[in-house]
XYZ file of C-alpha atoms in Angstrom:
549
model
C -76.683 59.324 -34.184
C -76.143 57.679 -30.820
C -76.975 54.030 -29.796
C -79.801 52.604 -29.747
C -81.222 51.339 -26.271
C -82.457 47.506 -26.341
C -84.929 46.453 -24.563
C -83.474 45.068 -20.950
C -80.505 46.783 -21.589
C -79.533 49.078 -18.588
C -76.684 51.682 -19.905
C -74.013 52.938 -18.404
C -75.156 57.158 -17.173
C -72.814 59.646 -16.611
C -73.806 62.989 -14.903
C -71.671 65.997 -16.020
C -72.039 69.512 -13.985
C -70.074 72.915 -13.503
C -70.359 75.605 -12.160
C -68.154 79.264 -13.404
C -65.875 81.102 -11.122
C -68.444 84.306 -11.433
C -71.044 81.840 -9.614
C -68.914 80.527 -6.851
C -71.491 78.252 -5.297
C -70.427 74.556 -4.716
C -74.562 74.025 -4.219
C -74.539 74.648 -7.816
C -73.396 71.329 -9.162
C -75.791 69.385 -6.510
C -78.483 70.811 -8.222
C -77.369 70.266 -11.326
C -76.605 66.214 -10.588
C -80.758 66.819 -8.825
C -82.450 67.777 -11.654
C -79.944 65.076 -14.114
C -80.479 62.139 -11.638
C -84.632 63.001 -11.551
C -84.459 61.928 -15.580
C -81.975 58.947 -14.730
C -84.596 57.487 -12.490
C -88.010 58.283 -14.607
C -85.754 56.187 -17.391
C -84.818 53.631 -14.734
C -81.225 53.561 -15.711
C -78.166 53.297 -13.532
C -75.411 56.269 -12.898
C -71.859 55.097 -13.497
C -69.906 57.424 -13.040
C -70.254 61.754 -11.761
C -68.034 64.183 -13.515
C -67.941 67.995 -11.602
C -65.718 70.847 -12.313
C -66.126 73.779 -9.719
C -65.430 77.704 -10.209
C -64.400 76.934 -13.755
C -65.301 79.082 -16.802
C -67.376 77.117 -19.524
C -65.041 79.229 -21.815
C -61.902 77.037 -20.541
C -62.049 73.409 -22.639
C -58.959 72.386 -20.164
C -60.940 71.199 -17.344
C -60.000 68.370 -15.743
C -63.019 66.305 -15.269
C -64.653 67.748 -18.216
C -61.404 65.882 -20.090
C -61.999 62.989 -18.087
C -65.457 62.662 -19.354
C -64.198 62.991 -22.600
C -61.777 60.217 -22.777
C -64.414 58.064 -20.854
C -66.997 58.431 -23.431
C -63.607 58.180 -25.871
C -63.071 54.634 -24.491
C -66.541 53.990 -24.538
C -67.189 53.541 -20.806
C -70.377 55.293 -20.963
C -73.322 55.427 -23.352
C -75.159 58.067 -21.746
C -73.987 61.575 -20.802
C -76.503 63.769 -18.686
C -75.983 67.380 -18.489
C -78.467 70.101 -16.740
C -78.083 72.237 -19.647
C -75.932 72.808 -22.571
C -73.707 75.412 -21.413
C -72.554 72.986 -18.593
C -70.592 71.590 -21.884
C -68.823 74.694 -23.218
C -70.101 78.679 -23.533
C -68.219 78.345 -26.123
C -69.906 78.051 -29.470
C -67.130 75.548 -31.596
C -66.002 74.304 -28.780
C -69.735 73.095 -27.793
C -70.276 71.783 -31.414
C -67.158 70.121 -31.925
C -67.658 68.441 -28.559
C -71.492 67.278 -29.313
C -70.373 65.948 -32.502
C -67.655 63.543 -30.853
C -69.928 62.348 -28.292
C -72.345 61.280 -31.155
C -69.671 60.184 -33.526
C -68.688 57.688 -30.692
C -72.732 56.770 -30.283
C -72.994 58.199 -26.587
C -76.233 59.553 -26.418
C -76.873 63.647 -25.297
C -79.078 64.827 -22.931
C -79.557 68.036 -21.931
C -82.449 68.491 -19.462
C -83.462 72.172 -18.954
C -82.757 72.470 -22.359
C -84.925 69.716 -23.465
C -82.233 68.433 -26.024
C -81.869 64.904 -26.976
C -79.669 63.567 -29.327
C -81.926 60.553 -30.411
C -84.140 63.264 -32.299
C -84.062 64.064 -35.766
C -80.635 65.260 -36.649
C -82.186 68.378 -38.299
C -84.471 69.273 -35.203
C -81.062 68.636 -32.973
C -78.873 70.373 -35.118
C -80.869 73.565 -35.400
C -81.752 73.322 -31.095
C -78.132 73.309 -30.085
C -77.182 75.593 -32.577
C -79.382 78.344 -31.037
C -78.643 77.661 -27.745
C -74.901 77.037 -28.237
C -75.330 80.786 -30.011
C -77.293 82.161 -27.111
C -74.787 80.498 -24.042
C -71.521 81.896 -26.297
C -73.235 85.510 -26.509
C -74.100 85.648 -22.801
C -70.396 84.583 -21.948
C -69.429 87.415 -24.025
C -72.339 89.742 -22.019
C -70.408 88.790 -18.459
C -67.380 89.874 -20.076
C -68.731 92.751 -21.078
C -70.178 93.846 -17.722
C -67.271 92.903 -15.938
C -64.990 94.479 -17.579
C -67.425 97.771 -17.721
C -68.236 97.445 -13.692
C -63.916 97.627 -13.359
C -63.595 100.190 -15.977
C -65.759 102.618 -13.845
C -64.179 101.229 -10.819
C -60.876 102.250 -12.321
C -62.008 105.773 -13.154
C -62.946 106.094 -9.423
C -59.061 105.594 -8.758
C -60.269 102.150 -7.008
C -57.645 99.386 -7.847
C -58.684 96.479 -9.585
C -56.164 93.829 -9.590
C -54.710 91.428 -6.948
C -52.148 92.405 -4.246
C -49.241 93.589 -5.614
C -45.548 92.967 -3.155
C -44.751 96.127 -1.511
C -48.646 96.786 -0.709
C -51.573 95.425 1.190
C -55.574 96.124 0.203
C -57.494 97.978 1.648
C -61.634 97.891 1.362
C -63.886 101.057 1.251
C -66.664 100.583 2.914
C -70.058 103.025 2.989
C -71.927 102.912 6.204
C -74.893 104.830 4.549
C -75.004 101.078 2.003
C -75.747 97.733 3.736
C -74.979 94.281 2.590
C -77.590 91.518 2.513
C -75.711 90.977 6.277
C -76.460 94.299 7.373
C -72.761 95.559 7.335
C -71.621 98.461 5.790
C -71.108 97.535 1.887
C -67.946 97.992 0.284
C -68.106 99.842 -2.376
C -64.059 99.367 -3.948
C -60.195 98.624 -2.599
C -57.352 100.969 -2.705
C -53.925 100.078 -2.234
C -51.731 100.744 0.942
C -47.883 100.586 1.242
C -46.922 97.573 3.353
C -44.053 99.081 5.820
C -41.987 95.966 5.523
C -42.360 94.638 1.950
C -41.851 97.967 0.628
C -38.201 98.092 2.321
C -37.591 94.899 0.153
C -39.354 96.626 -2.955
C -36.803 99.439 -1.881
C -33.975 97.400 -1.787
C -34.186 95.545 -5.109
C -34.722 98.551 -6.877
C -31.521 100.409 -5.064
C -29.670 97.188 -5.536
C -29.897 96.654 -8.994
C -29.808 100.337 -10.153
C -25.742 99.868 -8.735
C -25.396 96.905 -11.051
C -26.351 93.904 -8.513
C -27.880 91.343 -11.066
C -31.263 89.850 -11.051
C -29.936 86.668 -9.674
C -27.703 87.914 -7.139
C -30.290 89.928 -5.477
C -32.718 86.918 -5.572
C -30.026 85.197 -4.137
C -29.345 87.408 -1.497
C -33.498 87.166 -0.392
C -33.787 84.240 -0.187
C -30.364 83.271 1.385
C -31.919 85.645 3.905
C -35.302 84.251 4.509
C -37.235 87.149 2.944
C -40.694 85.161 2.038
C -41.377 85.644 -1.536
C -44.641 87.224 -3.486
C -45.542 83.374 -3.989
C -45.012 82.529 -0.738
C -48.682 82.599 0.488
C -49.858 81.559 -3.052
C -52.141 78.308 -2.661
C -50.351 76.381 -5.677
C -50.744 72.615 -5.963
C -48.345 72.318 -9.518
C -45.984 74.989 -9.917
C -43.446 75.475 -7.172
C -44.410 79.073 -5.100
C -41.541 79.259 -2.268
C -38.677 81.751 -2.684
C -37.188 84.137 -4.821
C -36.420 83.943 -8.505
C -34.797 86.502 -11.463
C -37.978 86.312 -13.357
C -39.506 87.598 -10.041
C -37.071 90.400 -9.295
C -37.310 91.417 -13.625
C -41.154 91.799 -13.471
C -41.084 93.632 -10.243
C -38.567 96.172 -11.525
C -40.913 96.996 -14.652
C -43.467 97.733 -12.866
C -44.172 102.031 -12.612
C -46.848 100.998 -9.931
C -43.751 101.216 -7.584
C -43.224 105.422 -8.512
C -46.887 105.709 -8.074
C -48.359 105.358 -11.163
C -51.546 103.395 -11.751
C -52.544 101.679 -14.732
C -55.669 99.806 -15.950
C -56.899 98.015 -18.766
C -53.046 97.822 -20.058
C -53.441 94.689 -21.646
C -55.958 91.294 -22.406
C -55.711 87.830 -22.399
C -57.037 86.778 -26.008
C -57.427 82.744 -26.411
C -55.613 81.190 -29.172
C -58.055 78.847 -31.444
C -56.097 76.703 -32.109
C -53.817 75.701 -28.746
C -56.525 77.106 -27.072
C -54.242 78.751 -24.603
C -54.506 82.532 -23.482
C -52.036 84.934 -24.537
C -51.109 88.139 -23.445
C -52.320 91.091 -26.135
C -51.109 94.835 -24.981
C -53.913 97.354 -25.121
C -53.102 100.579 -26.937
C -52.793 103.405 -24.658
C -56.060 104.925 -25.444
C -57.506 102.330 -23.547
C -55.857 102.730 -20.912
C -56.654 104.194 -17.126
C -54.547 105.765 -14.965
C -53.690 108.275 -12.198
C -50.668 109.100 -10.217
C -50.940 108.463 -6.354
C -48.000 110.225 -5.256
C -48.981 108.060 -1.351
C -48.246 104.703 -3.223
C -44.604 106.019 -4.145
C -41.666 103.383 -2.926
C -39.031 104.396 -5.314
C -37.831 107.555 -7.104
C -38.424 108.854 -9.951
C -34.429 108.663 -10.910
C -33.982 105.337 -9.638
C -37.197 104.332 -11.373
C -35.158 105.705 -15.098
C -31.757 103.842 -13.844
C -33.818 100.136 -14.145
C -35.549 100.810 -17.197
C -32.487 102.355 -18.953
C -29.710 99.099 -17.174
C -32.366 96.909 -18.479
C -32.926 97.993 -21.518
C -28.851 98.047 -22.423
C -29.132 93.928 -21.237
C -32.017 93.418 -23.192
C -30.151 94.725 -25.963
C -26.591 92.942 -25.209
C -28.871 89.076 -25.236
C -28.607 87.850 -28.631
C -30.691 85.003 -27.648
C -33.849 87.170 -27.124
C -32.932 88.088 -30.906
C -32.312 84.309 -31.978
C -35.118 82.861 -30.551
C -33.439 81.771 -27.439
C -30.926 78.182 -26.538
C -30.797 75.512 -28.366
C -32.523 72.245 -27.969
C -31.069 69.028 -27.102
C -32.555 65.818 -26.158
C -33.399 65.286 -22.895
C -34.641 69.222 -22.574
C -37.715 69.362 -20.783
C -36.971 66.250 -20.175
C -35.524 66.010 -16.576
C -37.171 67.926 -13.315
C -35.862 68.203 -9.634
C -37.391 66.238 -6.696
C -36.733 68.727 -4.424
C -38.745 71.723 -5.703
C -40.179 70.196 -8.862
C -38.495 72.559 -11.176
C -37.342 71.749 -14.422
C -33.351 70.968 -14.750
C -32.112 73.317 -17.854
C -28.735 74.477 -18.968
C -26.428 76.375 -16.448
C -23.580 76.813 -18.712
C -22.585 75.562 -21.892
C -22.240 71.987 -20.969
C -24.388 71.677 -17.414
C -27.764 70.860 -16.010
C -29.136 72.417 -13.082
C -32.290 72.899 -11.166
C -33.931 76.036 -12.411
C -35.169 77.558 -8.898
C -31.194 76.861 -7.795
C -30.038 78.641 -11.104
C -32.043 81.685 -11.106
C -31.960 82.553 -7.021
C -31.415 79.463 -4.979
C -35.025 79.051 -3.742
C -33.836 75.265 -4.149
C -31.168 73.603 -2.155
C -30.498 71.139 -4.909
C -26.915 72.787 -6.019
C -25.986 69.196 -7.871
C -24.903 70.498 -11.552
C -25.009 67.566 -14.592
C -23.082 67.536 -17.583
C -25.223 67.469 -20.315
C -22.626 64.491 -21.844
C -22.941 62.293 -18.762
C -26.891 62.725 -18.869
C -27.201 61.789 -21.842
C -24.704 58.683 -21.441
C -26.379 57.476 -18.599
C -29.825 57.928 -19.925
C -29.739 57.606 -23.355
C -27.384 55.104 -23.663
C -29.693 51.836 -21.835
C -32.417 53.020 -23.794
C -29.951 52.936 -27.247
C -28.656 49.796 -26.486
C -32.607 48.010 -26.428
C -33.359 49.803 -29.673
C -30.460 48.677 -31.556
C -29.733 44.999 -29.642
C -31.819 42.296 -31.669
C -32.438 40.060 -28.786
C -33.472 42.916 -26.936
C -36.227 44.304 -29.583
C -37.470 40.262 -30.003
C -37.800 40.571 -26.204
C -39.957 44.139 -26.683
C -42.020 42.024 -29.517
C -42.632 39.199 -26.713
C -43.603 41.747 -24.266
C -45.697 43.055 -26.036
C -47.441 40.041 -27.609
C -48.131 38.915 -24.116
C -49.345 42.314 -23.427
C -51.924 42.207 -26.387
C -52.891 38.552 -26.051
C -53.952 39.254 -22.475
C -56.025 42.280 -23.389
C -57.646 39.691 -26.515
C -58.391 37.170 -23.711
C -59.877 39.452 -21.313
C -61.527 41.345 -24.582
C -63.116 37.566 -25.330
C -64.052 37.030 -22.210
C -66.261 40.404 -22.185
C -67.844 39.024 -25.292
C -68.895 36.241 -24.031
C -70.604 37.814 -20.621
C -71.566 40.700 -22.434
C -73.744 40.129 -25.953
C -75.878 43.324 -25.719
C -72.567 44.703 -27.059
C -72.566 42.667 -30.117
C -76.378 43.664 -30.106
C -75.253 47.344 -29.738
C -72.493 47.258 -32.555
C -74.889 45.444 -34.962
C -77.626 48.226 -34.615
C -75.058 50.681 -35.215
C -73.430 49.119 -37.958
C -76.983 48.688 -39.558
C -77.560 52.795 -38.842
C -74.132 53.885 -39.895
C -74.634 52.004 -43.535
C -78.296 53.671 -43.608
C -76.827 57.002 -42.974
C -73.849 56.004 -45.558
C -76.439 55.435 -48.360
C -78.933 57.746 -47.843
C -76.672 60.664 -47.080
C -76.267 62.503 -43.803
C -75.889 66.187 -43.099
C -73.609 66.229 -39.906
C -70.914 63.534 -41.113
C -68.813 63.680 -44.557
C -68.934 59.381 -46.100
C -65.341 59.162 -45.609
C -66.097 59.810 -41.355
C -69.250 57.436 -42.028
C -67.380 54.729 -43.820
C -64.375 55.000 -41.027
C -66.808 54.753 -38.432
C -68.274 51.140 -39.826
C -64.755 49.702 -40.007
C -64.040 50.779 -36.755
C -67.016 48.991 -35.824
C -66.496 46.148 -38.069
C -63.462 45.524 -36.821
C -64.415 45.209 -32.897
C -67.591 42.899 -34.076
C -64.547 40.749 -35.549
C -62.931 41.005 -32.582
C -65.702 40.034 -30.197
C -66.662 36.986 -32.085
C -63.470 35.327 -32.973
C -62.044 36.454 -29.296
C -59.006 38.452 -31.495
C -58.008 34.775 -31.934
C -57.308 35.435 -36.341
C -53.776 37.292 -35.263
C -53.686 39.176 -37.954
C -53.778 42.394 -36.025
C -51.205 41.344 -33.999
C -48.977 40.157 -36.437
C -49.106 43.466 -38.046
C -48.426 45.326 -35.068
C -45.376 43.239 -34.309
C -43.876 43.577 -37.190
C -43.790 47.286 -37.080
C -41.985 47.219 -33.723
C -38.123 46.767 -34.826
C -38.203 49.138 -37.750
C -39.769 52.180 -35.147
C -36.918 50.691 -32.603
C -34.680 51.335 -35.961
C -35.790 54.663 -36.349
C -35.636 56.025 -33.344
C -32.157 54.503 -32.496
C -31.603 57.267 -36.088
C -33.221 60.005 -34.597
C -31.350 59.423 -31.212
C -28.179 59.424 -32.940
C -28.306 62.373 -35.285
C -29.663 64.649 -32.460
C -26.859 63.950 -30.275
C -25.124 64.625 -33.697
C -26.308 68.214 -33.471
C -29.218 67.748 -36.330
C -32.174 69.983 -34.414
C -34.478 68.491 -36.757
C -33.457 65.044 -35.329
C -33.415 66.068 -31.723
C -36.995 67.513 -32.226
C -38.695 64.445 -33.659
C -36.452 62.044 -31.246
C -37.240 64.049 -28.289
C -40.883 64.078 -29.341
C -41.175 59.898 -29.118
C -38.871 60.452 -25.603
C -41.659 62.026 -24.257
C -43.920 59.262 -25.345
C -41.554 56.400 -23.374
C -40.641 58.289 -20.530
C -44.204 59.680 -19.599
C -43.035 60.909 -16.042
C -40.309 62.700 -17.225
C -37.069 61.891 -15.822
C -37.017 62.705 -12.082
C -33.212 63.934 -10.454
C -32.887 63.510 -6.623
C -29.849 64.385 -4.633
C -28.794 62.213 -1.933
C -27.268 63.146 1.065
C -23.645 62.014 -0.084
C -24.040 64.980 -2.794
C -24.518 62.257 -5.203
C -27.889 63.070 -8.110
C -29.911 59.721 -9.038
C -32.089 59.612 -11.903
C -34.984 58.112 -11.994
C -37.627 57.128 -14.690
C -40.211 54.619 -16.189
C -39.089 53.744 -19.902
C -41.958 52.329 -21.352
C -40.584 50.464 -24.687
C -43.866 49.050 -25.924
C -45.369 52.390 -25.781
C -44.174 52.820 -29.828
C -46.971 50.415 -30.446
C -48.818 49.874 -26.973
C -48.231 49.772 -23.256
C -45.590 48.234 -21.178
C -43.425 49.442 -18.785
C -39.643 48.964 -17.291
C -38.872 50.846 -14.067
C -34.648 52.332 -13.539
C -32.831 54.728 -11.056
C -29.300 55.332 -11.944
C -26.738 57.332 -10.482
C -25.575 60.057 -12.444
């Protein structure tokens, strides 16, 4: 059940709104935040903060400012979240349930205004309401699918193509001047694919090249030592570097029968895993499948085609790794990224770092190898030496004492301007014991019974101004025997214990959030650089270093 609203009490609104990539109208989401901000004002409450995500599937939980909202209502920086209709949320039945039961867990209060749904109704009425339409808004997600994929499918079987722009071709629309668009232009009625005169040499070229035994690398090497601008080179990326020519690049390319003329559809899916909730990449069975043979789309031979597949398939066979499960793990992997291209550093040899776009084609200029020994040293070693130094730990305790007795002062402080929230908590408290005793149907009594000493606990908290310590002497304590154990950890992974180097690497991540960033100077020299934040093993603190390596 979410909180109450007292009488003079103006809460703090948040509008969520989104709008799917099948729908790409940015108008969508302002009249979405029209008809949310039309209830705001008949309640006379105040918006504090807007939360949009555009031409992004309700089926996709990672969106960013849906995630923002998420930890906002988390940290309790809202108490009302708006929403033009339930699917805004998720079309994604658990998803959509698991999410509405977290934003009343935390008492933020649910409204859903096409819908009609409020969370301060009866929790049966609610329950059943958003159960229907959370059933409804999943089954129409899987309708669009449906149609979609049906619409290509016959596409397909018209020997349209269906996909993005492959390298080596260009796209080209068929239009029917007997069909106009809404514009009055002929409509297009599907693409077909055209070779590309000059990308096609390239396609040529790789193909020749590494049917004679030229590696993946080399060849990549030889692009983009030559300025040939790569399939990525036009992509609009704003994480992953794009520019120049990799072997993952040149090993996909060479796979691919498109290249001999041969079209395929509908080879494989992307299926979402429940419980990363990533997509993954399921192969169809052939059956499914759609193809014809364009003998205009043809770039390489037939023989040539048959020399790849069978040189490839002799390396695939001579890699153990691929066998193994791949390279083993040591501390800082993952761990270290170059400025240059923003690639991550990972093992040249047996004993070196190097950038990964360098490695595998030189689309990075950043040629600086690092011994995996000397990284380590250099930064390991400073971050060792706190752990295990007594004086230096005490001095973590101190930071982090002055750390928490600022947040209690500013915490008291709030208290004191702010009673509605000791109001707020004490109408909750008196609801969550109600719903403890009399039984609820959405929460087990262990959730209920957490919930009250959560709540308990920050009524302490605002009355006394966290003045009892006993928190913080707990806390406090605990902060040389983690230092202890991770100084263990640290040591048995470099050691060779993979166990070890797992878990250590794991609580790495957690005091070097930015990763460890390698720049090369112009004196060929590599500096790393990176914010160790020691009191994140209990809280947050921070301790800025560049070294040179």
């Amino acid at each position: 059940m979410s909180a109450v609203l007292q009488p003079g009490w103006t809460p703090r609104v948040a509008l969520y709104a989104r709008y799917s990539s099948d729908q790409q109208r940015s108008a969508s989401i302002d009249d979405q935040f029209r008809n949310c901000r039309r209830r705001v004002d008949a309640e006379g409450w105040r918006i504090a903060e807007t939360y949009a995500d555009e031409a992004m599937s309700g089926a996709d939980s990672n969106r960013p400012r849906y995630q923002a909202m998420l930890a906002a209502a988390s940290n309790r920086e809202i108490d009302v979240l708006v929403i033009d209709d339930l699917s805004r949320l998720s079309r994604d039945q658990v998803e959509s349930e698991r999410v509405i039961r977290r934003l009343e867990f935390s008492g933020i209060r649910l409204i859903a205004v096409t819908d009609g749904y409020d969370s301060e109704t009866k929790a049966a009425t609610r329950k059943i309401q958003r159960g229907v339409k959370n059933l409804i808004n999943e089954m129409r997600l899987d309708e669009l699918r449906e149609q979609v994929h049906r619409g290509l499918t016959g596409q397909a079987m018209k020997n349209f193509w269906c996909g993005g722009r492959p390298y080596g071709y260009s796209l080209k629309p068929i239009l029917d001047p007997s069909n106009k668009d809404a514009y009055g232009n002929p409509a297009r009625v599907g693409t077909v694919l055209e070779i590309d005169e000059t990308q096609s040499k390239i396609v040529a070229e790789i193909f020749d090249g590494y049917a004679r035994g030229i590696s993946y690398f080399t060849i990549a090497r030889g692009l983009n030592e030559r300025g040939v601008p790569s399939p990525g080179s036009t992509w609009k990326r704003e994480v992953r570097r794009c520019r120049g020519w990799v072997a993952s690049a040149i090993r996909t390319m060479l796979r691919n029968p498109l290249y001999t003329g041969h079209v395929r559809w509908n080879v494989s899916q992307f299926v979402r895993d429940p419980d990363s909730g990533k997509y993954k990449r399921r192969r169809r069975s052939e059956a499914e499948w759609v193809s014809h043979h364009d003998e205009s789309l043809r770039i390489v031979s037939d023989v040539t085609f048959e020399q790849v597949q069978a040189r490839m398939r002799a390396h695939t066979n001579q890699d153990q790794r691929l066998k193994t499960g791949g390279k083993i793990k040591y501390l800082l992997s993952g761990l270290m990224y170059c400025e240059m291209c923003g690639a991550n550093y990972v093992l040249g040899d047996r004993v070196k770092y190097v950038c990964s776009s360098y490695l595998h084609g030189r689309a990075c200029a950043n040629d600086v190898r690092l011994r995996r020994d000397t990284a380590e040293a250099i930064v390991l070693a400073p971050i060792r030496e706190q752990l295990r130094e007594p004086r230096r730990v005490q001095a973590m305790v101190a930071e982090l004492q002055r750390h928490l007795l600022q947040l209690f002062k500013e915490n008291a402080a709030r208290s004191a301007e702010a009673p509605r929230e000791l109001q707020e908590l004490d109408a909750r408290l008196v609801r969550l014991r109600a719903r403890l005793r009399d039984g609820d149907p959405d929460m087990a009594p262990d959730e209920l019974q957490a919930a009250i000493d959560r709540a308990e606990i920050k009524r302490r908290q605002l009355l006394a101004g966290f003045n009892d310590g006993e928190d913080v002497a707990q806390m406090l304590s605990a902060v040389p025997r983690t230092a202890e154990l991770l100084e263990e950890r640290i040591a048995l992974g470099l050691q060779g214990d993979q166990q070890a180097c797992e878990e250590a690497r794991a609580i790495l991540r957690t005091l070097i959030p930015d990763r460890i960033r390698l720049s090369k100077k112009a004196d060929g020299s590599l500096w790393a650089h990176c914010a160790f934040q020691p009191a994140a093993l209990l809280a947050t603190g921070s301790r800025g270093r560049g070294e040179g390596i």
